Coordinates of N, CA and C in Angstrom, one line a residue:
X504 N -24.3 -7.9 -32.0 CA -23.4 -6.7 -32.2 C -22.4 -7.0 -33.4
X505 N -22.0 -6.1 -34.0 CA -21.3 -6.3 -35.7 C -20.2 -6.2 -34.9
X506 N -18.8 -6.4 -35.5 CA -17.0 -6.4 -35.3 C -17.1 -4.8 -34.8
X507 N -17.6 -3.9 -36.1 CA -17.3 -2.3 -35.8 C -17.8 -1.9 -34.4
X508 N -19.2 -2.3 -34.4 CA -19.5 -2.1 -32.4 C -19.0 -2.4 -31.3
X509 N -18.3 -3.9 -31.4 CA -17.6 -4.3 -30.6 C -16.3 -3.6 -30.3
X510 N -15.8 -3.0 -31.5 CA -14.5 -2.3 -31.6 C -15.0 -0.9 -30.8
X511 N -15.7 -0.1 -31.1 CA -16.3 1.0 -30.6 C -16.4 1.0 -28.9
X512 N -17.0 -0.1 -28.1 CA -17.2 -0.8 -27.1 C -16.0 -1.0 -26.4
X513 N -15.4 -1.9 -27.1 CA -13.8 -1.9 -26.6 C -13.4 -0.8 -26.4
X514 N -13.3 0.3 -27.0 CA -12.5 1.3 -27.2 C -12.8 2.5 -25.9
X515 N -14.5 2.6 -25.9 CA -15.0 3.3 -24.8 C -14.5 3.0 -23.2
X516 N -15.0 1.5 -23.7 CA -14.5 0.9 -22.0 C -12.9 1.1 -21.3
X517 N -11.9 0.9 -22.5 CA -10.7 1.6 -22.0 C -10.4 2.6 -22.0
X518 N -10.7 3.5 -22.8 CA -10.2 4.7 -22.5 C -11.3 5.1 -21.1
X519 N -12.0 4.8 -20.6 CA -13.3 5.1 -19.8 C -12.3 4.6 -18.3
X520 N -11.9 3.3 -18.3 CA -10.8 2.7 -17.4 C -9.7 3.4 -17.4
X521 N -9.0 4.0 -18.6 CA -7.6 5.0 -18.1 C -8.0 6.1 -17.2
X522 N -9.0 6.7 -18.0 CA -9.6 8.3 -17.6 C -9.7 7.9 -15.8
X523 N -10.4 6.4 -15.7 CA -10.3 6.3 -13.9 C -9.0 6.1 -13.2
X524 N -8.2 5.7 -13.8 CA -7.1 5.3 -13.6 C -6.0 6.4 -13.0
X525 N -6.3 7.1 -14.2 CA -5.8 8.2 -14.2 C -6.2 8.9 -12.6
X526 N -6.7 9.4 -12.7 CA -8.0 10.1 -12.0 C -7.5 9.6 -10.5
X527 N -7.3 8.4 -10.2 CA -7.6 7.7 -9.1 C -5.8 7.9 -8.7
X528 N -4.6 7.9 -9.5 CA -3.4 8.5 -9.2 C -2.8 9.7 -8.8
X529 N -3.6 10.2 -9.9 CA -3.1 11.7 -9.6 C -3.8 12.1 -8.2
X530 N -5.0 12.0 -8.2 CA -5.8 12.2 -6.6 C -4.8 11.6 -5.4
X531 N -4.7 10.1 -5.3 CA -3.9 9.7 -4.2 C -2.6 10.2 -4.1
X532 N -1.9 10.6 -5.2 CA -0.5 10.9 -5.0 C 0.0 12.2 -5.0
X533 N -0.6 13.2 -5.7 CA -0.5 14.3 -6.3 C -1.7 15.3 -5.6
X534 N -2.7 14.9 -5.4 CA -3.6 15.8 -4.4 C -3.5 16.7 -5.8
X535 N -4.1 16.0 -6.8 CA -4.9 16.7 -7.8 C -5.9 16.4 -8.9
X536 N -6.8 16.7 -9.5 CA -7.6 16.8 -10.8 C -7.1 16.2 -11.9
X537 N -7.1 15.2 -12.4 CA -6.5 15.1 -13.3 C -7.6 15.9 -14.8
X538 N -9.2 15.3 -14.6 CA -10.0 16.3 -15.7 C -10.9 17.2 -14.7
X539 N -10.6 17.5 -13.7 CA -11.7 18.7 -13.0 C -10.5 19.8 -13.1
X540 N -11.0 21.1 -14.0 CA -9.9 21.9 -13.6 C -10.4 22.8 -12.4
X541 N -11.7 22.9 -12.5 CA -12.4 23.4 -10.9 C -11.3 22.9 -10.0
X542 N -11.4 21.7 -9.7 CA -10.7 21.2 -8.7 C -9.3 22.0 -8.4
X543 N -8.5 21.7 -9.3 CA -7.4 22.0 -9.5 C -7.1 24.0 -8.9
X544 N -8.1 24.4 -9.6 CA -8.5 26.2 -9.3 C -8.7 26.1 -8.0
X545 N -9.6 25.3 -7.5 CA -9.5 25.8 -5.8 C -8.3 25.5 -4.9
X546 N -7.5 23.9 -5.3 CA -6.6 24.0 -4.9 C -5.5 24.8 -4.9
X547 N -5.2 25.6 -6.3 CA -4.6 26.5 -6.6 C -4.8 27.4 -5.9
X548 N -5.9 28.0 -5.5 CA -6.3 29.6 -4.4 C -5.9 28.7 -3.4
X549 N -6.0 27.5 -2.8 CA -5.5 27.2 -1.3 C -4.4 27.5 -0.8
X550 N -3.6 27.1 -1.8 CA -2.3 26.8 -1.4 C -1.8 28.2 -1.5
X551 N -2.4 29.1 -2.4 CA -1.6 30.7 -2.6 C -2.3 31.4 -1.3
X552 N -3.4 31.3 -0.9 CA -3.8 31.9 0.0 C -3.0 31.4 1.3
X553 N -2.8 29.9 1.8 CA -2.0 29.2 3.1 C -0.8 29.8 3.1
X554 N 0.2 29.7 1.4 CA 1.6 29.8 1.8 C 2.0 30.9 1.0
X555 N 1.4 31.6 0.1 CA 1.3 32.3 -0.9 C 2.6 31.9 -1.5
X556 N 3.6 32.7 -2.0 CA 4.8 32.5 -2.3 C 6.3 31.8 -2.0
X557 N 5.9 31.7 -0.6 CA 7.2 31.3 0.1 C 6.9 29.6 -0.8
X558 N 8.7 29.3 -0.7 CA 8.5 27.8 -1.2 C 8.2 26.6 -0.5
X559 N 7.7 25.5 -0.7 CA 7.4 24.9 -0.3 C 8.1 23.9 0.8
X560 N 7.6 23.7 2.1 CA 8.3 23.0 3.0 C 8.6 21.9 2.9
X561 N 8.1 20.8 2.0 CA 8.3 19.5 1.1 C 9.7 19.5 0.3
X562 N 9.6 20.6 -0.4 CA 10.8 20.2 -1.7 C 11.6 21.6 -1.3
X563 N 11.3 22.7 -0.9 CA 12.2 23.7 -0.8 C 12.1 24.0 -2.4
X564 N 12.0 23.7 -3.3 CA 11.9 24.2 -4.6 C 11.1 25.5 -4.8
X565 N 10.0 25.2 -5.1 CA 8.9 25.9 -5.5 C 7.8 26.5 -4.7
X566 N 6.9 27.5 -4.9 CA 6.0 27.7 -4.1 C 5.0 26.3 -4.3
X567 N 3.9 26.1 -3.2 CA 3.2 25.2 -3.5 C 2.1 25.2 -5.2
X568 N 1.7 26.2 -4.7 CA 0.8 26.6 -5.4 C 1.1 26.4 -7.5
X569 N 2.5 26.3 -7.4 CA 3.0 25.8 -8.6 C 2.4 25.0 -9.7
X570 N 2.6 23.9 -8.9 CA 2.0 22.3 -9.0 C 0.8 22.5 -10.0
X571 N -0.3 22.9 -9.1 CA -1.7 22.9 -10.0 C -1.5 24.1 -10.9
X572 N -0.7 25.3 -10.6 CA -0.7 25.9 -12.1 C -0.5 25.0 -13.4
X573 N 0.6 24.3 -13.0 CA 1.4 23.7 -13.7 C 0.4 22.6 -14.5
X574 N -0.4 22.0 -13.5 CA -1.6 20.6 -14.0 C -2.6 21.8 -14.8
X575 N -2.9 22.9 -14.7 CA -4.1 23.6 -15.3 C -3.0 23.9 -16.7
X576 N -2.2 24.5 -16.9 CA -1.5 24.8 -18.4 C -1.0 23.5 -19.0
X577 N -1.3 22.5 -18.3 CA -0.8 21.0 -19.2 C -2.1 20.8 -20.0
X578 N -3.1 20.8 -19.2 CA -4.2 20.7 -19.2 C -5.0 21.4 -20.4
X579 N -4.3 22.9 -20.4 CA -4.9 23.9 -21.7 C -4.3 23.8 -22.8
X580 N -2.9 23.2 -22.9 CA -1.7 22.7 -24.1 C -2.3 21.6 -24.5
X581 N -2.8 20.5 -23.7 CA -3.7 19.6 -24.6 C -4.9 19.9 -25.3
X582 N -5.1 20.6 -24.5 CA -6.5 21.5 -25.5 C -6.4 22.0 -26.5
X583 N -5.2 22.6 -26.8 CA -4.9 23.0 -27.9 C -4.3 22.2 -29.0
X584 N -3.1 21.4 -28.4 CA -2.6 20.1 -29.3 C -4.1 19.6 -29.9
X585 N -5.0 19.3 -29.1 CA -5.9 18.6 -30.0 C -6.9 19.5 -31.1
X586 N -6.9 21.0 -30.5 CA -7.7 21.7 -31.7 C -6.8 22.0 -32.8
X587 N -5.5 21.6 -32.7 CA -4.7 22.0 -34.1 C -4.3 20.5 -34.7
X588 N -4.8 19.6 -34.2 CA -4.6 18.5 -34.9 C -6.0 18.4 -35.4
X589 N -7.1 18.7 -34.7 CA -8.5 18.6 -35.6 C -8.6 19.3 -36.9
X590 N -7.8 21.0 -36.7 CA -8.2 21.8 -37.9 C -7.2 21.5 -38.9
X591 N -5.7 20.4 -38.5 CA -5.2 19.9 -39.7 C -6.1 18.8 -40.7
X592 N -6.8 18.5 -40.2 CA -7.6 17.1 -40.9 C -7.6 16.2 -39.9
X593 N -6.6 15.7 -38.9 CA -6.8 15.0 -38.6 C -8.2 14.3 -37.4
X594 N -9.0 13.9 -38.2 CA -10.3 13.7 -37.4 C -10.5 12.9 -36.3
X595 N -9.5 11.5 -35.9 CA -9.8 10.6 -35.0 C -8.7 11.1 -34.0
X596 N -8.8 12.2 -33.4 CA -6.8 13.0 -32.5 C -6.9 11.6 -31.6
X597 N -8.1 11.2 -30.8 CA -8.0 10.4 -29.4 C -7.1 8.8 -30.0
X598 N -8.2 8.5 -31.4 CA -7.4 7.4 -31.6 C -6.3 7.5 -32.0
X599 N -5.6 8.5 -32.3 CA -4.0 9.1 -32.7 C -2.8 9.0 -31.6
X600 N -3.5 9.8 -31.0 CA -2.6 10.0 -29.6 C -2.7 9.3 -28.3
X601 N -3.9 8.1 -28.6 CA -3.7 7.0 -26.8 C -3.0 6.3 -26.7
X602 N -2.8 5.7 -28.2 CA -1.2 4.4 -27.9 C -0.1 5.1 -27.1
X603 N 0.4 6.3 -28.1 CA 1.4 6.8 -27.0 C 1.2 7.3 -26.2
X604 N -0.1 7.8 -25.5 CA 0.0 8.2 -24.4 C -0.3 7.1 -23.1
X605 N -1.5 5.8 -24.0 CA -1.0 5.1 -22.6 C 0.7 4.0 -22.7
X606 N 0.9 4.3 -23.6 CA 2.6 3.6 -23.6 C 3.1 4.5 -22.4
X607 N 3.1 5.4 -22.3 CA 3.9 6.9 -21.5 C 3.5 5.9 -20.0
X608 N 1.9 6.4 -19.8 CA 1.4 6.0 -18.6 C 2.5 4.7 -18.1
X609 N 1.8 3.7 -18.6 CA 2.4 2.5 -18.3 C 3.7 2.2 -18.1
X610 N 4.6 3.4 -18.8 CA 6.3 3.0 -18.4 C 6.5 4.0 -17.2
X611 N 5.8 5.0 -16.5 CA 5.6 5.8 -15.3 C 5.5 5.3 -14.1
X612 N 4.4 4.2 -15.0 CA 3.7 3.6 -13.8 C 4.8 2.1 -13.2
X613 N 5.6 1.9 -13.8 CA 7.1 0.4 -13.9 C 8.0 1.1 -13.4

């Protein structure tokens, strides 16, 4: 394998490891999706359907149902951050934006 495959390799295998990482947090702590937005949609009808609006018996803040709105419009703002960084030129967005975002992760996670 040449330096550039090996870099390619490398590169899969972690972001492949965050994406579980990820995944594996938000699920145990958050009782959500982090890339299923299915997921996230049915718990969203769960929780509007159980408690509909009244706020939540945990925080008193908000309705439950908030939450996964909230993970589904994070979710579609990245979507778009990355279609408007593709139609500026910028061609590699993932290798652009993972330093800082697993910097982010990792001071969350401390």
């Amino acid at each position: 394998m040449s330096v550039s495959q090996w870099k390619k390799l490398l590169l899969i295998a972690s972001m492949s490891f965050t994406s579980g990482w990820v995944d594996v947090i938000c699920m145990t702590r958050y009782e959500a999706m982090a890339t299923m937005m299915t997921g996230n949609v049915l718990h969203l009808g769960r929780d509007l359907s159980k408690s509909g609006f009244r706020l939540s018996p945990e925080t008193g803040l908000l309705p439950e149902f908030v939450f996964h709105l909230c993970t589904i419009c994070a979710y579609i703002l990245g979507l778009i951050v990355h279609q408007v960084m593709e139609r500026r030129g910028q061609k590699k967005v993932a290798t652009a934006l993972a330093p800082g975002l697993a910097l982010a992760l990792v001071c969350v996670e401390i």
